[in-house]
Coordinates of C-alpha atoms (C1' of nucleotides) in Angstrom, one line a residue:
Chain A
M1 CA 123.0 125.4 -8.9
P2 CA 122.5 127.5 -5.7
V3 CA 119.0 128.5 -7.0
G4 CA 117.7 128.3 -3.7
T5 CA 119.7 131.3 -2.0
V6 CA 117.7 133.9 -2.8
G7 CA 114.8 131.8 -1.9
S8 CA 116.0 131.4 1.4
V9 CA 115.6 135.1 1.7
K10 CA 112.1 136.2 2.6
A11 CA 110.8 138.7 -0.4
V12 CA 108.8 141.4 1.2
H13 CA 106.9 143.7 -1.4
P14 CA 108.1 147.6 -0.1
R15 CA 104.5 148.4 0.3
E16 CA 104.0 146.0 2.9
L17 CA 106.5 147.5 4.7
K18 CA 105.9 150.6 7.1
N19 CA 108.4 151.8 9.9
D20 CA 111.0 150.2 9.1
I21 CA 111.3 152.3 6.0
R22 CA 113.6 154.9 6.1
A23 CA 115.3 155.7 3.5
E24 CA 113.3 157.4 0.4
I25 CA 114.1 156.6 -3.3
I26 CA 116.4 158.9 -4.9
L27 CA 115.8 158.4 -8.3
G28 CA 117.9 159.9 -11.0
N29 CA 120.6 158.3 -13.2
T30 CA 121.5 155.3 -11.0
Y31 CA 119.4 152.8 -9.5
H32 CA 120.1 149.6 -7.6
L33 CA 118.2 146.4 -7.0
Y34 CA 118.1 144.7 -3.8
L35 CA 116.2 141.4 -3.5
R36 CA 116.3 141.3 0.4
P37 CA 113.4 141.7 2.6
G38 CA 111.7 145.1 1.9
T39 CA 114.2 146.4 -0.8
D40 CA 113.5 147.4 -4.5
V41 CA 115.5 150.3 -5.7
I42 CA 117.3 152.6 -5.2
R43 CA 119.3 156.0 -5.7
A44 CA 121.2 159.0 -6.7
G45 CA 120.9 162.7 -8.1
G46 CA 118.4 164.8 -8.5
G47 CA 115.8 165.1 -5.7
I48 CA 114.3 162.4 -3.6
Q49 CA 111.2 160.8 -5.0
E50 CA 109.7 157.9 -5.0
F51 CA 109.8 155.4 -7.5
N52 CA 106.5 154.2 -9.1
G53 CA 105.6 153.7 -5.7
W54 CA 108.1 152.1 -4.7
K55 CA 110.6 152.5 -1.7
G56 CA 114.0 150.4 -0.8
P57 CA 117.4 151.5 0.8
M58 CA 120.1 153.6 -0.2
L59 CA 123.2 152.5 -1.6
T60 CA 126.6 154.4 -2.5
D61 CA 129.3 153.3 -4.2
S62 CA 132.8 154.3 -3.0
G63 CA 134.4 155.5 -6.3
G64 CA 136.5 152.9 -7.2
F65 CA 135.0 152.6 -10.4
Q66 CA 135.6 155.5 -11.4
V67 CA 139.3 155.3 -11.1
F68 CA 138.9 152.4 -13.5
S69 CA 136.5 154.0 -15.8
L70 CA 138.2 157.4 -15.9
A71 CA 141.2 155.8 -16.3
T72 CA 143.0 158.8 -17.9
A73 CA 143.6 161.1 -15.5
R74 CA 144.3 159.2 -12.4
K75 CA 147.3 158.1 -10.1
I76 CA 147.2 154.9 -8.0
T77 CA 149.1 154.9 -5.1
E78 CA 149.5 152.9 -1.5
E79 CA 147.8 156.0 0.0
G80 CA 144.9 156.0 -2.5
V81 CA 144.0 157.7 -6.0
T82 CA 144.6 161.0 -7.2
F83 CA 142.4 162.6 -9.9
R84 CA 141.5 166.0 -11.8
S85 CA 138.3 167.2 -11.1
H86 CA 136.1 166.7 -14.1
I87 CA 134.0 169.7 -12.5
D88 CA 137.1 172.5 -12.2
G89 CA 140.1 170.3 -13.0
S90 CA 141.0 170.6 -9.1
K91 CA 143.4 167.7 -7.8
C92 CA 141.3 165.4 -5.2
L93 CA 142.6 162.2 -3.4
F94 CA 140.5 159.5 -2.4
T95 CA 141.8 157.3 0.4
P96 CA 140.1 154.5 2.3
E97 CA 139.3 156.7 5.0
N98 CA 138.0 159.6 3.2
V99 CA 135.8 157.4 1.3
M100 CA 134.2 156.1 4.6
D101 CA 133.9 159.6 5.9
I102 CA 131.8 160.6 2.5
Q103 CA 129.8 157.9 2.7
R104 CA 129.1 158.2 6.6
S105 CA 128.0 161.6 5.4
I106 CA 125.7 161.2 2.7
G107 CA 124.1 158.3 5.0
A108 CA 123.7 155.6 2.5
D109 CA 122.1 152.5 4.1
I110 CA 124.7 150.3 2.3
I111 CA 128.0 152.1 1.7
M112 CA 131.1 150.1 -0.6
A113 CA 134.7 149.6 0.4
F114 CA 137.1 151.1 -1.8
D115 CA 138.7 149.1 -4.1
E116 CA 140.7 149.2 -7.2
C117 CA 138.9 147.6 -10.3
P118 CA 141.1 146.1 -12.6
P119 CA 140.1 146.0 -16.4
G120 CA 139.3 142.3 -17.9
T121 CA 142.0 141.8 -19.7
S122 CA 144.7 142.1 -16.7
E123 CA 147.1 139.8 -16.7
Y124 CA 147.8 137.7 -13.6
P125 CA 150.7 139.3 -12.3
Y126 CA 148.9 143.0 -12.2
A127 CA 145.7 141.1 -11.0
L128 CA 147.4 139.8 -8.3
K129 CA 149.2 142.8 -7.3
S130 CA 145.9 144.8 -7.2
L131 CA 144.0 142.2 -5.3
A132 CA 147.0 142.8 -2.6
L133 CA 146.6 146.5 -2.7
T134 CA 142.4 146.2 -2.4
E135 CA 142.7 143.7 0.3
R136 CA 145.3 146.4 2.3
W137 CA 142.7 149.1 1.6
L138 CA 140.1 147.2 2.6
K139 CA 141.6 146.7 6.2
R140 CA 141.8 150.6 6.2
C141 CA 138.3 150.9 5.2
I142 CA 136.8 148.4 8.0
A143 CA 139.2 150.2 10.5
R144 CA 138.1 153.7 9.7
F145 CA 134.6 152.3 9.4
R146 CA 134.6 151.1 13.0
E147 CA 136.1 154.2 14.7
T148 CA 133.4 156.3 13.2
A149 CA 129.8 156.4 13.8
P150 CA 126.6 156.9 11.7
L151 CA 125.5 160.7 11.3
Y152 CA 121.9 160.4 11.3
G153 CA 120.7 157.8 13.9
Y154 CA 120.4 154.8 11.9
E155 CA 123.0 152.1 11.4
Q156 CA 125.2 151.9 7.9
A157 CA 126.3 148.6 6.2
L158 CA 129.6 148.1 4.7
F159 CA 130.2 145.7 2.1
P160 CA 133.6 144.2 1.2
I161 CA 134.5 143.5 -2.6
V162 CA 135.6 140.3 -3.8
Q163 CA 138.0 141.1 -6.9
G164 CA 140.7 139.3 -8.5
C165 CA 139.7 139.5 -12.4
V166 CA 139.1 136.5 -14.0
Y167 CA 141.3 134.3 -11.9
K168 CA 140.0 131.4 -10.3
E169 CA 142.6 131.0 -7.4
L170 CA 142.6 134.8 -6.8
R171 CA 138.7 135.2 -6.8
Q172 CA 138.3 132.3 -4.1
R173 CA 141.6 133.4 -2.1
A174 CA 139.6 137.0 -2.0
A175 CA 136.5 135.4 -1.4
E176 CA 137.5 133.7 1.5
N177 CA 139.3 136.3 3.1
I178 CA 136.1 138.4 2.8
A179 CA 133.5 135.6 3.7
R180 CA 135.7 135.5 7.2
L181 CA 135.1 139.3 7.7
N182 CA 131.6 138.6 8.6
M183 CA 130.0 141.7 7.1
D184 CA 126.2 142.5 6.5
G185 CA 127.1 141.3 3.3
N186 CA 129.5 141.2 0.4
A187 CA 130.0 142.2 -3.1
I188 CA 131.9 141.1 -6.1
G189 CA 133.5 143.8 -8.5
G190 CA 135.2 143.8 -11.1
L191 CA 133.2 141.7 -13.5
A192 CA 131.6 142.7 -16.8
V193 CA 134.8 144.8 -17.6
G194 CA 135.7 143.4 -20.8
E195 CA 136.1 139.6 -20.2
P196 CA 133.5 137.2 -21.7
A197 CA 130.7 136.4 -20.3
E198 CA 131.4 133.0 -19.7
K199 CA 134.3 133.8 -17.7
M200 CA 132.5 135.9 -15.4
Y201 CA 129.8 133.2 -14.7
E202 CA 132.7 131.1 -13.9
M203 CA 134.2 133.7 -11.5
I204 CA 130.8 134.3 -9.9
E205 CA 130.1 130.6 -9.3
A206 CA 133.4 130.2 -7.4
V207 CA 133.0 132.9 -5.4
N208 CA 129.3 132.3 -4.4
S209 CA 130.5 128.7 -3.7
I210 CA 132.3 130.3 -0.3
L211 CA 130.4 133.6 0.4
P212 CA 127.7 133.0 2.7
E213 CA 124.2 132.4 1.7
D214 CA 122.6 134.1 4.3
K215 CA 124.0 137.4 3.6
P216 CA 123.2 139.7 0.6
R217 CA 125.9 138.7 -2.4
Y218 CA 125.9 141.9 -5.1
L219 CA 126.7 141.8 -8.1
M220 CA 128.2 145.3 -9.1
G221 CA 127.5 146.9 -12.2
V222 CA 125.6 144.0 -13.7
G223 CA 124.1 143.9 -16.3
T224 CA 122.0 143.1 -19.1
P225 CA 118.6 141.3 -18.3
E226 CA 120.5 138.2 -19.2
N227 CA 123.5 138.6 -17.0
I228 CA 121.2 139.2 -14.2
L229 CA 119.2 135.7 -14.6
E230 CA 122.3 133.9 -14.9
A231 CA 123.7 135.8 -11.7
I232 CA 120.7 134.8 -9.5
A233 CA 121.3 131.5 -11.0
L234 CA 124.5 131.3 -9.4
G235 CA 123.3 132.9 -6.3
V236 CA 123.4 136.8 -6.6
D237 CA 121.0 138.9 -4.4
M238 CA 121.5 142.1 -5.6
F239 CA 122.3 143.9 -8.5
D240 CA 123.0 147.7 -9.7
C241 CA 123.6 148.7 -13.5
V242 CA 123.1 151.8 -15.6
M243 CA 122.0 149.7 -18.5
P244 CA 118.3 150.4 -18.2
T245 CA 118.6 154.5 -17.4
R246 CA 122.1 154.6 -20.2
N247 CA 120.5 152.3 -22.8
G248 CA 117.1 154.7 -22.3
R249 CA 118.6 157.4 -22.9
N250 CA 119.6 156.2 -26.4
G251 CA 117.0 154.8 -27.4
M252 CA 116.4 151.4 -26.1
L253 CA 113.4 149.8 -24.6
F254 CA 113.3 146.8 -22.8
T255 CA 110.3 145.2 -23.1
T256 CA 108.8 141.7 -21.7
E257 CA 108.1 141.1 -25.6
G258 CA 112.0 142.1 -26.2
M259 CA 114.3 144.8 -26.8
I260 CA 113.0 147.5 -29.1
N261 CA 115.1 150.7 -30.8
I262 CA 112.3 153.6 -30.1
R263 CA 114.1 155.5 -32.7
N264 CA 113.0 152.9 -35.8
E265 CA 110.7 154.3 -38.2
K266 CA 108.5 151.0 -37.8
W267 CA 107.4 152.2 -34.7
K268 CA 106.1 155.5 -36.2
K269 CA 102.6 154.3 -36.7
D270 CA 102.6 151.9 -34.0
F271 CA 100.0 153.3 -31.5
S272 CA 100.3 149.8 -29.3
P273 CA 101.3 150.6 -25.8
L274 CA 104.7 150.3 -25.0
D275 CA 104.7 147.3 -23.1
P276 CA 101.4 145.0 -23.1
E277 CA 102.6 143.3 -20.0
G278 CA 101.7 147.0 -18.6
I279 CA 104.1 146.8 -15.7
C280 CA 104.5 150.7 -15.1
F281 CA 102.1 153.8 -16.2
T282 CA 104.7 154.4 -19.1
D283 CA 103.7 151.5 -20.5
T284 CA 100.1 152.1 -20.8
D285 CA 100.1 155.9 -21.0
Y286 CA 102.0 156.3 -23.7
T287 CA 102.1 154.4 -27.1
K288 CA 105.4 153.3 -29.0
A289 CA 104.5 155.9 -31.7
Y290 CA 104.6 158.6 -29.5
L291 CA 107.3 157.8 -27.6
R292 CA 109.3 157.5 -31.0
H293 CA 108.1 161.3 -31.7
L294 CA 109.3 162.2 -28.5
V295 CA 112.4 161.0 -28.8
K296 CA 113.1 161.7 -32.4
S297 CA 111.9 165.5 -31.3
D298 CA 114.8 165.6 -28.6
E299 CA 112.2 166.0 -26.0
I300 CA 113.5 165.0 -22.6
L301 CA 110.6 163.3 -21.4
G302 CA 111.0 160.9 -24.3
L303 CA 114.1 160.0 -22.5
Q304 CA 112.5 160.1 -19.4
I305 CA 109.9 157.9 -20.1
C306 CA 112.4 155.3 -21.5
S307 CA 114.4 155.4 -18.0
V308 CA 111.6 155.0 -16.1
H309 CA 110.0 152.2 -18.2
N310 CA 113.6 150.3 -18.7
L311 CA 113.7 150.9 -14.6
A312 CA 110.5 148.9 -14.2
F313 CA 111.4 146.5 -16.5
Y314 CA 114.4 145.4 -14.8
M315 CA 112.1 145.5 -11.0
W316 CA 109.6 143.4 -12.8
L317 CA 112.2 140.8 -14.1
V318 CA 113.9 140.3 -10.5
R319 CA 110.5 140.3 -8.8
E320 CA 109.2 137.6 -11.6
A321 CA 112.5 135.9 -10.7
R322 CA 112.1 136.2 -7.0
K323 CA 108.2 134.5 -7.5
K324 CA 109.7 131.8 -9.4
I325 CA 112.2 130.9 -7.3
E326 CA 109.3 130.8 -4.6
E327 CA 107.6 128.3 -6.5
G328 CA 110.5 126.3 -7.5
V329 CA 110.4 126.9 -11.4
F330 CA 112.8 129.0 -11.5
S331 CA 115.0 127.2 -13.8
V332 CA 112.5 126.4 -16.5
W333 CA 110.9 130.0 -16.2
K334 CA 114.5 131.5 -17.1
T335 CA 114.6 129.7 -20.5
G336 CA 111.6 130.5 -21.5
I337 CA 111.6 134.5 -20.6
L338 CA 115.3 134.6 -22.0
K339 CA 114.3 133.6 -25.4
K340 CA 111.4 136.0 -25.2
I341 CA 113.0 139.4 -23.7
T342 CA 116.2 139.0 -25.5
N343 CA 114.3 139.0 -28.8
R344 CA 115.0 142.3 -30.9
L345 CA 111.7 143.7 -32.6
Chain B
rG1 C1' 106.1 195.3 -66.7
rG2 C1' 111.4 196.3 -65.2
rG3 C1' 115.5 194.2 -62.1
rG4 C1' 117.7 190.3 -59.6
rA5 C1' 118.9 185.1 -57.8
rG6 C1' 118.1 180.2 -58.3
rA7 C1' 117.3 174.8 -59.7
rU8 C1' 122.7 169.0 -56.9
rA9 C1' 120.8 162.5 -54.3
rC10 C1' 114.5 161.2 -49.5
rC11 C1' 114.9 166.7 -47.1
rA12 C1' 118.4 170.9 -46.7
rA13 C1' 123.0 172.0 -48.2
rA14 C1' 128.3 172.4 -50.0
rG15 C1' 131.0 171.8 -55.0
rC16 C1' 131.7 176.1 -59.3
rG17 C1' 136.1 172.2 -65.7
rG18 C1' 139.5 166.7 -64.3
rC19 C1' 141.6 164.4 -57.0
rC20 C1' 132.9 163.5 -57.6
rA21 C1' 128.9 158.3 -57.1
rA22 C1' 129.8 164.0 -55.4
rC23 C1' 131.8 167.8 -48.2
rU24 C1' 128.5 168.2 -44.2
rG25 C1' 123.8 168.0 -41.6
rG26 C1' 119.0 165.9 -41.0
rG27 C1' 116.0 161.5 -42.5
rG28 C1' 116.8 156.1 -43.1
rC29 C1' 119.5 151.0 -42.1
rA30 C1' 122.5 148.4 -38.4
rG31 C1' 125.4 148.2 -34.4
rA32 C1' 127.6 149.6 -29.3
rC33 C1' 126.7 150.7 -24.4
rU34 C1' 127.0 146.6 -17.8
rG35 C1' 129.9 149.5 -9.3
rU36 C1' 126.8 156.8 -14.6
rA37 C1' 130.0 163.7 -15.4
rA38 C1' 128.0 163.6 -20.5
rC39 C1' 119.5 163.0 -24.2
rU40 C1' 126.6 159.5 -26.5
rC41 C1' 129.5 156.9 -30.0
rU42 C1' 130.8 153.6 -34.6
rG43 C1' 129.5 151.8 -39.7
rC44 C1' 126.5 152.0 -44.1
rU45 C1' 122.6 155.2 -47.1
rG46 C1' 122.5 155.8 -56.4
rA47 C1' 122.1 151.0 -59.0
rC48 C1' 124.3 145.9 -60.3
rU49 C1' 126.9 143.9 -57.3
rU50 C1' 130.6 143.6 -53.4
rA51 C1' 136.4 144.2 -56.5
rU52 C1' 141.9 149.9 -56.2
rG53 C1' 134.5 146.7 -61.3
rU54 C1' 130.9 148.4 -64.4
rC55 C1' 126.5 151.5 -65.3
rU56 C1' 123.2 155.6 -64.6
rU57 C1' 122.6 160.8 -61.7
rC58 C1' 123.8 167.1 -60.2
rG59 C1' 116.1 171.1 -63.8
rU60 C1' 115.2 170.0 -69.5
rA61 C1' 117.3 169.9 -74.5
rG62 C1' 121.3 171.3 -77.0
rG63 C1' 126.6 173.0 -77.5
rU64 C1' 132.2 174.1 -76.0
rU65 C1' 136.0 170.6 -74.2
rC66 C1' 140.4 165.1 -74.3
rG67 C1' 136.9 165.6 -70.0
rA68 C1' 131.3 169.5 -67.3
rA69 C1' 127.2 169.1 -61.7
rU70 C1' 130.7 172.7 -63.0
rC71 C1' 131.5 177.0 -69.1
rC72 C1' 127.7 178.5 -73.5
rU73 C1' 122.8 178.7 -75.5
rG74 C1' 117.0 177.8 -75.8
rC75 C1' 113.3 176.1 -72.8
rU76 C1' 110.9 175.1 -68.1
rC77 C1' 110.0 175.9 -62.9
rU78 C1' 110.8 178.6 -58.2
rC79 C1' 112.1 182.5 -55.3
rC80 C1' 113.5 188.2 -53.9
rC81 C1' 113.1 193.3 -55.1
rC82 C1' 110.9 197.8 -57.8
rA83 C1' 106.4 199.4 -60.0

RNA sequence: GGGGAGAUACCAAAGCGGCCAACUGGGGCAGACUGUAACUCUGCUGACUUAUGUCUUCGUAGGUUCGAAUCCUGCUCUCCCCA
């Protein structure tokens, strides 16, 4: 098990970083986790701010996943994807080229290739065709990326994305092609989209045996705390996921003691802290009973607290993982901690 | 004192002779949520039991009817208006 992969990358607490921090953390609906030096979260939506005293680089996605998740109103062609804006109904076109341009102008440190993300249930012939398209698009992305310059005086990194659905030979082929490109980091996409978790782990293992260990390997869109720890065990360095915020907004809290649904009446008179570990100010400043009251009363503050807490939990989780890797006890720790945190309270 | 309205399951509120164990919200219970437009979605919520089964429910006591939460009468309580 390539557990050593993450450990081989030097872990640095973001507070120890000074001049080399340039990107502010933008806390909104999305966050990103990055296990490489000096990196711990975050991005997107609603004003630049720090998150719980942390700072990190910014990452933007290409819109490839939206093509998958908003599947109703889109058309995929060789040129790119056309779809209707959910805002004003106007017709939009994403191409590998304009997606690179857009991400240049947003100025993220890490930008993603434009790919197609087929459903986890796709048959082989479609997966094959889809991967071929993704690979042609990747060439165009890289070409555009190389013929344009960053707009704000610092370099940006373009990560290609390994696709191939649940077909090992496709994943391996994709990984080999991408490894040869020698980009700054590499991503694994098209997982946790309907296939069984075991299949996902199988694919990660196959891909990570090919992608270079000395560059970040980014598993896109994953996942549950369990998924993340399993993926780390398989050598993944970097994640992003809506789960802490979306599930938080829906009243689900991840804590070091287990998962709780804060809406449940059992918390009505529970004045204990959200998380005894005290990972974040939310955990000690608010009680479960108060948070439940906020959520039940439709006070937006309740959902904010849930989101911030869950983000802090995810960061705690990967921080611990990093520490345990460095101490050489990751596997044992993983087994124990999973039992705790996946427990429903 | 006079006139009027109403009492339905934990709460609110439909139903106004059979299709009602009773619409719909809320509450409660359970589940979902994985490269985020969206503080969202789904199921259950009388009892026994788990089946196109039985039993007990719509303030209370009677009555009419093959059949009543629904119609009639008495009683109890609540609310509104005028004095």
